[in-house]
């Protein structure tokens, strides 16, 4: 299979922007497109990348097209939508790397349609958030044939580490399960802080103790002080995207008829918090929802509801 030189990149959001920048930095010829044309323009100006006003231009001549978009519905429209799309303009032998956190079954369906045109597809969703996208150190959960994954490896390794998970769709299944664990760890940690606060413990001290103890997790280490106790709520990962991931995980469980009561409760709590928050809320704002349930406030040192 020919070496990857030219990459079309669709979706310059919080994650896509630094990921595309890493690809430019690694020496690939990168052509970018976002539905927000001013964002495309700003990227092109800052990093001297190629500009694509239309999806047809992202695909034309590309060895690989990367999609980093909100959900599988949007990815489907970008790949196959009426009028302007990627699939009609990619040449046989090209590969699509679908890096969004999507629905495995939808991605498998995209794979069938692309393979009819001689186009490959791998799924490669990521974990690590904006910070690790900026560092080029994302965990990239990768599903697809060995041949396709090996061809795309230099592209993926410019953005992080490749973790092979199996066949097409397995990366996205794994990603949703990772976020289930992450979402559960966040919620139970916040509830523990709320209980402690009402007892009279200081939340800041509690986070330090958890981080020195067996109750430590990614949220206690990287989110509670930084985004909750600080009152910033600006981690860069949206609440509705977390609910999407949990819904995907529950969908996989449902299909396999697994009884997963903790996972179901976790999704319900996150969805309830989302429904009570404004559009665009950061996922760390679920802490406010937990505070309301518990009847306390964690981010204000002097508040005493107990
Ligand atoms: P985002 O909303 O910041 O970015 C999405 C981008 O896609 C936006 O710039 C938007 O304009 C663009 N877009 C939407 N529709 C489009 C279309 N039809 N054509 C072209 N561009 C279009 O989202 P994000 O936080 O960057 O997340 C992207 C994906 O990565 C999601 O699937 C998310 O679940 C996943 N993810 C996010 C994080 C995070 O920390 N933010 C971490 C891991 C995975």
CSV table of C-alpha atoms and ligand atoms in Angstrom, one decimal:
chain,number,residue,atom,x,y,z
A,1,UNK,CA,0.0,0.0,0.0
A,2,UNK,CA,1.4,3.5,-0.9
A,3,UNK,CA,2.9,5.6,1.8
A,4,UNK,CA,0.5,8.3,3.3
A,5,UNK,CA,1.6,11.8,2.2
A,6,UNK,CA,-1.6,13.9,1.8
A,7,UNK,CA,-4.2,14.0,4.6
A,8,UNK,CA,-7.6,15.6,4.5
A,9,UNK,CA,-8.8,16.5,8.0
A,10,UNK,CA,-12.5,17.2,8.8
A,11,UNK,CA,-13.5,18.8,12.1
A,12,UNK,CA,-11.3,21.4,13.7
A,13,UNK,CA,-13.0,21.5,17.1
A,14,UNK,CA,-11.4,21.4,20.5
A,15,UNK,CA,-9.7,18.1,19.7
A,16,UNK,CA,-9.4,18.3,16.0
A,17,UNK,CA,-7.5,21.5,15.9
A,18,UNK,CA,-4.5,20.4,18.0
A,19,UNK,CA,-4.6,16.9,16.3
A,20,UNK,CA,-4.4,18.4,12.8
A,21,UNK,CA,-1.7,20.7,14.0
A,22,UNK,CA,0.4,17.7,15.1
A,23,UNK,CA,-0.1,16.2,11.6
A,24,UNK,CA,1.2,19.4,10.0
A,25,UNK,CA,4.2,19.4,12.5
A,26,UNK,CA,5.0,15.7,11.5
A,27,UNK,CA,5.4,16.8,7.9
A,28,UNK,CA,2.3,15.6,6.3
A,29,UNK,CA,0.6,17.6,3.6
A,30,UNK,CA,-2.6,18.5,5.4
A,31,UNK,CA,-5.8,20.0,3.9
A,32,UNK,CA,-8.4,21.0,6.5
A,33,UNK,CA,-12.2,21.6,6.5
A,34,UNK,CA,-14.7,22.6,9.2
A,35,UNK,CA,-18.3,23.6,8.7
A,36,UNK,CA,-17.3,26.8,10.6
A,37,UNK,CA,-15.4,28.4,7.7
A,38,UNK,CA,-13.8,31.0,9.9
A,39,UNK,CA,-12.2,28.2,11.9
A,40,UNK,CA,-10.9,26.6,8.8
A,41,UNK,CA,-9.5,30.0,7.7
A,42,UNK,CA,-7.8,30.6,11.1
A,43,UNK,CA,-6.1,27.2,11.0
A,44,UNK,CA,-4.9,27.6,7.4
A,45,UNK,CA,-3.5,31.0,8.3
A,46,UNK,CA,-1.7,29.9,11.5
A,47,UNK,CA,-0.2,26.6,10.2
A,48,UNK,CA,0.0,27.1,6.4
A,49,UNK,CA,-2.2,24.1,5.8
A,50,UNK,CA,-4.3,23.6,2.7
A,51,UNK,CA,-7.8,25.0,2.8
A,52,UNK,CA,-10.9,23.1,1.6
A,53,UNK,CA,-14.1,25.0,1.3
A,54,UNK,CA,-15.9,21.8,0.3
A,55,UNK,CA,-15.6,18.2,1.4
A,56,UNK,CA,-14.8,17.3,-2.2
A,57,UNK,CA,-11.6,19.3,-1.9
A,58,UNK,CA,-10.7,17.5,1.4
A,59,UNK,CA,-11.0,14.2,-0.4
A,60,UNK,CA,-9.5,15.0,-3.8
A,61,UNK,CA,-6.0,13.5,-4.0
A,62,UNK,CA,-5.9,12.5,-0.3
A,63,UNK,CA,-4.3,9.2,0.8
A,64,UNK,CA,-6.1,9.4,4.1
A,65,UNK,CA,-9.1,11.4,5.4
A,66,UNK,CA,-9.4,11.9,9.1
A,67,UNK,CA,-12.8,12.6,10.7
A,68,UNK,CA,-13.0,14.2,14.1
A,69,UNK,CA,-16.6,15.1,14.5
A,70,UNK,CA,-19.3,15.3,17.2
A,71,UNK,CA,-21.2,12.0,16.4
A,72,UNK,CA,-21.8,9.2,13.9
A,73,UNK,CA,-24.8,10.9,12.3
A,74,UNK,CA,-22.5,13.8,11.3
A,75,UNK,CA,-19.8,11.5,10.2
A,76,UNK,CA,-22.3,9.6,7.9
A,77,UNK,CA,-23.4,12.9,6.4
A,78,UNK,CA,-19.8,14.0,5.8
A,79,UNK,CA,-18.9,10.7,4.2
A,80,UNK,CA,-22.0,10.0,2.1
A,81,UNK,CA,-24.3,13.1,2.2
A,82,UNK,CA,-26.1,14.3,-0.9
A,83,UNK,CA,-24.3,16.9,-2.9
A,84,UNK,CA,-20.9,17.5,-1.3
A,85,UNK,CA,-19.3,14.5,0.5
A,86,UNK,CA,-16.0,12.7,1.0
A,87,UNK,CA,-16.7,9.2,-0.4
A,88,UNK,CA,-17.5,10.3,-4.0
A,89,UNK,CA,-14.2,12.1,-4.3
A,90,UNK,CA,-11.7,9.7,-2.6
A,91,UNK,CA,-9.8,7.4,-5.0
A,92,UNK,CA,-9.8,3.7,-4.6
A,93,UNK,CA,-7.0,2.6,-2.2
A,94,UNK,CA,-7.5,5.6,0.1
A,95,UNK,CA,-8.3,5.1,3.8
A,96,UNK,CA,-10.7,7.0,6.1
A,97,UNK,CA,-9.6,7.2,9.8
A,98,UNK,CA,-12.7,7.8,11.9
A,99,UNK,CA,-11.4,9.3,15.1
A,100,UNK,CA,-14.7,10.6,16.6
A,101,UNK,CA,-16.3,8.8,19.5
A,102,UNK,CA,-19.0,7.1,17.5
A,103,UNK,CA,-21.4,4.2,17.4
A,104,UNK,CA,-19.6,0.9,16.4
A,105,UNK,CA,-22.5,-0.4,14.3
A,106,UNK,CA,-22.8,2.8,12.4
A,107,UNK,CA,-19.1,2.7,11.7
A,108,UNK,CA,-19.2,-0.9,10.6
A,109,UNK,CA,-22.0,0.1,8.1
A,110,UNK,CA,-19.7,3.0,6.8
A,111,UNK,CA,-17.0,0.4,6.3
A,112,UNK,CA,-19.2,-1.8,4.1
A,113,UNK,CA,-20.2,1.2,1.9
A,114,UNK,CA,-16.6,2.4,1.6
A,115,UNK,CA,-15.2,-1.0,0.8
A,116,UNK,CA,-17.6,-1.2,-2.2
A,117,UNK,CA,-15.6,1.7,-3.6
A,118,UNK,CA,-12.2,0.2,-2.7
A,119,UNK,CA,-11.8,2.6,0.2
A,120,UNK,CA,-10.6,1.4,3.6
A,121,UNK,CA,-11.8,2.5,7.0
A,122,UNK,CA,-10.4,2.2,10.5
A,123,UNK,CA,-11.9,3.5,13.7
A,124,UNK,CA,-9.5,5.3,16.0
A,125,UNK,CA,-11.2,7.2,18.8
A,126,UNK,CA,-9.1,8.9,21.4
A,127,UNK,CA,-8.8,9.4,25.1
A,128,UNK,CA,-6.8,12.0,27.0
A,129,UNK,CA,-8.7,15.2,26.3
A,130,UNK,CA,-7.6,18.5,24.9
A,131,UNK,CA,-4.4,18.5,27.0
A,132,UNK,CA,-3.1,15.3,25.5
A,133,UNK,CA,-4.3,16.3,22.0
A,134,UNK,CA,-2.1,19.4,22.5
A,135,UNK,CA,0.9,17.2,23.5
A,136,UNK,CA,0.4,14.6,20.7
A,137,UNK,CA,0.1,12.0,23.4
A,138,UNK,CA,-3.4,10.7,23.0
A,139,UNK,CA,-4.4,7.1,23.7
A,140,UNK,CA,-5.8,6.0,20.3
A,141,UNK,CA,-8.0,2.9,20.4
A,142,UNK,CA,-7.8,1.4,17.0
A,143,UNK,CA,-10.0,-1.1,15.2
A,144,UNK,CA,-9.6,-2.4,11.7
A,145,UNK,CA,-7.5,-4.8,9.6
A,146,UNK,CA,-3.8,-5.1,10.4
A,147,UNK,CA,-3.0,-4.0,6.9
A,148,UNK,CA,-5.0,-0.7,7.2
A,149,UNK,CA,-3.9,0.0,10.7
A,150,UNK,CA,-0.2,-0.5,9.8
A,151,UNK,CA,-0.6,1.8,6.8
A,152,UNK,CA,-2.1,4.5,9.0
A,153,UNK,CA,0.3,4.0,11.9
A,154,UNK,CA,2.6,7.0,11.1
A,155,UNK,CA,-0.4,9.2,10.9
A,156,UNK,CA,-1.8,8.0,14.2
A,157,UNK,CA,1.6,8.1,16.0
A,158,UNK,CA,1.9,11.8,15.2
A,159,UNK,CA,-1.1,12.2,17.5
A,160,UNK,CA,-0.5,9.6,20.2
A,161,UNK,CA,0.0,5.9,20.9
A,162,UNK,CA,-1.8,3.2,19.0
A,163,UNK,CA,-3.7,0.7,21.1
A,164,UNK,CA,-5.1,-2.0,18.8
A,165,UNK,CA,-8.5,-3.3,19.9
A,166,UNK,CA,-9.5,-5.7,17.1
A,167,UNK,CA,-11.9,-5.5,14.2
A,168,UNK,CA,-13.6,-2.3,12.8
A,169,UNK,CA,-15.8,-0.8,15.5
A,170,UNK,CA,-13.9,-2.2,18.4
A,171,UNK,CA,-12.0,1.0,19.1
A,172,UNK,CA,-15.3,2.9,19.5
A,173,UNK,CA,-16.8,0.2,21.7
A,174,UNK,CA,-13.7,0.4,23.9
A,175,UNK,CA,-13.8,4.2,23.9
A,176,UNK,CA,-17.4,4.2,25.2
A,177,UNK,CA,-16.5,1.7,27.9
A,178,UNK,CA,-13.5,3.8,28.9
A,179,UNK,CA,-15.8,6.8,29.3
A,180,UNK,CA,-18.3,4.7,31.3
A,181,UNK,CA,-15.5,4.0,33.8
A,182,UNK,CA,-14.4,7.6,33.8
A,183,UNK,CA,-17.9,8.9,34.2
A,184,UNK,CA,-18.6,6.6,37.1
A,185,UNK,CA,-15.4,7.5,38.8
A,186,UNK,CA,-16.2,11.2,38.5
A,187,UNK,CA,-19.6,10.9,40.0
A,188,UNK,CA,-18.7,8.7,42.9
A,189,UNK,CA,-15.8,10.9,43.7
A,190,UNK,CA,-18.0,14.0,43.7
A,191,UNK,CA,-20.6,12.3,45.9
A,192,UNK,CA,-17.8,11.4,48.4
A,193,UNK,CA,-16.6,15.0,48.5
A,194,UNK,CA,-20.2,16.1,49.1
A,195,UNK,CA,-20.7,13.6,52.0
A,196,UNK,CA,-17.3,14.7,53.4
A,197,UNK,CA,-18.2,18.4,53.1
A,198,UNK,CA,-21.4,17.8,55.1
A,199,UNK,CA,-19.4,16.0,57.7
A,200,UNK,CA,-17.0,18.9,58.0
A,201,UNK,CA,-14.1,17.8,55.9
A,202,UNK,CA,-12.4,20.2,53.5
A,203,UNK,CA,-12.9,19.2,49.9
A,204,UNK,CA,-9.4,20.3,48.9
A,205,UNK,CA,-7.9,18.2,51.7
A,206,UNK,CA,-10.1,15.3,50.7
A,207,UNK,CA,-8.8,15.4,47.1
A,208,UNK,CA,-5.2,15.3,48.4
A,209,UNK,CA,-6.0,12.3,50.6
A,210,UNK,CA,-7.8,10.4,47.9
A,211,UNK,CA,-4.8,11.0,45.6
A,212,UNK,CA,-2.5,9.5,48.2
A,213,UNK,CA,-4.8,6.6,48.7
A,214,UNK,CA,-6.7,3.8,47.0
A,215,UNK,CA,-9.7,6.1,46.2
A,216,UNK,CA,-7.6,8.0,43.6
A,217,UNK,CA,-8.8,8.0,40.0
A,218,UNK,CA,-8.4,10.2,36.9
A,219,UNK,CA,-11.1,12.6,38.1
A,220,UNK,CA,-9.6,13.0,41.6
A,221,UNK,CA,-6.2,13.6,40.0
A,222,UNK,CA,-6.9,15.7,37.0
A,223,UNK,CA,-10.4,17.2,37.3
A,224,UNK,CA,-11.6,17.9,40.8
A,225,UNK,CA,-9.2,20.7,41.9
A,226,UNK,CA,-8.6,21.9,38.4
A,227,UNK,CA,-12.2,22.3,37.1
A,228,UNK,CA,-14.6,21.8,40.0
A,229,UNK,CA,-13.2,23.2,43.2
A,230,UNK,CA,-11.6,26.1,41.2
A,231,UNK,CA,-15.1,26.9,39.9
A,232,UNK,CA,-13.7,26.9,36.3
A,233,UNK,CA,-15.8,24.1,34.7
A,234,UNK,CA,-13.7,24.4,31.5
A,235,UNK,CA,-12.1,21.0,30.8
A,236,UNK,CA,-12.9,21.2,27.1
A,237,UNK,CA,-15.1,18.1,27.0
A,238,UNK,CA,-18.8,18.8,26.7
A,239,UNK,CA,-21.5,17.2,28.9
A,240,UNK,CA,-23.6,16.2,26.0
A,241,UNK,CA,-20.6,14.3,24.5
A,242,UNK,CA,-20.2,12.3,27.7
A,243,UNK,CA,-23.9,11.4,27.6
A,244,UNK,CA,-23.4,10.3,24.0
A,245,UNK,CA,-20.6,8.0,25.0
A,246,UNK,CA,-22.6,6.5,27.9
A,247,UNK,CA,-25.5,5.9,25.6
A,248,UNK,CA,-23.2,4.1,23.2
A,249,UNK,CA,-21.9,1.9,26.0
A,250,UNK,CA,-25.5,1.1,27.2
A,251,UNK,CA,-26.5,0.3,23.6
A,252,UNK,CA,-23.7,-2.2,23.4
A,253,UNK,CA,-24.8,-3.7,26.7
A,254,UNK,CA,-28.5,-3.9,25.6
A,255,UNK,CA,-27.6,-5.7,22.4
A,256,UNK,CA,-25.8,-8.3,24.3
A,257,UNK,CA,-28.6,-8.5,26.9
A,258,UNK,CA,-26.1,-7.8,29.7
A,259,UNK,CA,-27.7,-6.6,32.9
A,260,UNK,CA,-25.6,-3.6,34.0
A,261,UNK,CA,-27.5,-1.7,36.7
A,262,UNK,CA,-24.5,0.5,37.8
A,263,UNK,CA,-23.8,1.5,34.2
A,264,UNK,CA,-27.5,2.3,33.6
A,265,UNK,CA,-27.8,4.4,36.7
A,266,UNK,CA,-24.6,6.2,35.7
A,267,UNK,CA,-26.0,7.1,32.3
A,268,UNK,CA,-29.3,8.3,33.8
A,269,UNK,CA,-27.5,10.6,36.2
A,270,UNK,CA,-25.4,12.1,33.5
A,271,UNK,CA,-28.4,12.5,31.2
A,272,UNK,CA,-30.3,14.2,34.0
A,273,UNK,CA,-27.5,16.6,34.6
A,274,UNK,CA,-27.3,17.4,30.9
A,275,UNK,CA,-31.0,18.0,30.6
A,276,UNK,CA,-30.8,20.5,33.5
A,277,UNK,CA,-27.7,22.4,32.1
A,278,UNK,CA,-27.4,25.0,29.5
A,279,UNK,CA,-26.3,24.2,25.9
A,280,UNK,CA,-22.5,23.8,25.7
A,281,UNK,CA,-22.0,22.9,29.3
A,282,UNK,CA,-18.7,21.3,30.2
A,283,UNK,CA,-18.9,17.8,31.5
A,284,UNK,CA,-17.4,18.8,34.9
A,285,UNK,CA,-20.6,20.9,35.5
A,286,UNK,CA,-22.3,17.6,36.5
A,287,UNK,CA,-20.6,18.4,39.9
A,288,UNK,CA,-23.2,21.2,40.4
A,289,UNK,CA,-26.0,18.7,39.8
A,290,UNK,CA,-24.5,16.4,42.4
A,291,UNK,CA,-24.1,19.3,44.8
A,292,UNK,CA,-27.8,20.2,44.4
A,293,UNK,CA,-28.8,16.5,45.1
A,294,UNK,CA,-26.6,16.4,48.2
A,295,UNK,CA,-27.5,19.9,49.4
A,296,UNK,CA,-24.0,21.3,49.6
A,297,UNK,CA,-21.5,23.4,47.6
A,298,UNK,CA,-18.0,22.2,47.1
A,299,UNK,CA,-16.4,25.1,45.3
A,300,UNK,CA,-17.1,27.8,47.9
A,301,UNK,CA,-14.8,27.5,50.9
A,302,UNK,CA,-17.0,29.3,53.3
A,303,UNK,CA,-20.4,27.9,52.4
A,304,UNK,CA,-22.0,25.7,55.1
A,305,UNK,CA,-25.2,24.0,54.3
A,306,UNK,CA,-24.7,21.5,57.1
B,1,LIG,P1,-16.2,20.1,19.1
B,1,LIG,O1,-17.6,20.3,19.2
B,1,LIG,O2,-15.3,21.0,19.8
B,1,LIG,O3,-15.7,20.0,17.6
B,1,LIG,C1,-16.4,19.4,16.6
B,1,LIG,C2,-16.0,20.2,15.3
B,1,LIG,O4,-16.7,19.6,14.2
B,1,LIG,C3,-16.5,21.7,15.3
B,1,LIG,O5,-15.4,22.5,15.0
B,1,LIG,C4,-17.6,21.7,14.3
B,1,LIG,O6,-17.8,23.0,13.7
B,1,LIG,C5,-17.2,20.6,13.4
B,1,LIG,N1,-18.3,20.1,12.6
B,1,LIG,C6,-19.5,19.8,13.0
B,1,LIG,N2,-20.3,19.3,11.9
B,1,LIG,C7,-19.4,19.4,10.8
B,1,LIG,C8,-19.6,19.0,9.5
B,1,LIG,N3,-20.8,18.6,9.0
B,1,LIG,N4,-18.6,19.2,8.6
B,1,LIG,C9,-17.4,19.7,9.1
B,1,LIG,N5,-17.2,20.0,10.4
B,1,LIG,C10,-18.2,19.9,11.2
B,1,LIG,O7,-16.0,18.6,19.7
B,1,LIG,P2,-14.6,17.9,20.3
B,1,LIG,O8,-14.6,18.1,21.7
B,1,LIG,O9,-13.5,18.3,19.5
B,1,LIG,O10,-15.0,16.4,20.0
B,1,LIG,C11,-14.8,15.8,18.7
B,1,LIG,C12,-15.0,14.3,18.9
B,1,LIG,O11,-14.0,13.8,19.8
B,1,LIG,C13,-16.3,13.9,19.6
B,1,LIG,O12,-16.7,12.7,18.9
B,1,LIG,C14,-16.0,13.7,21.0
B,1,LIG,O13,-16.8,12.8,21.7
B,1,LIG,C15,-14.6,13.1,20.9
B,1,LIG,N6,-13.7,13.4,22.1
B,1,LIG,C16,-13.6,14.6,22.7
B,1,LIG,C17,-12.7,14.8,23.8
B,1,LIG,C18,-12.6,16.2,24.5
B,1,LIG,O14,-12.0,16.2,25.5
B,1,LIG,N7,-13.2,17.2,24.0
B,1,LIG,C19,-11.9,13.8,24.2
B,1,LIG,C20,-12.0,12.5,23.5
B,1,LIG,C21,-12.8,12.4,22.5
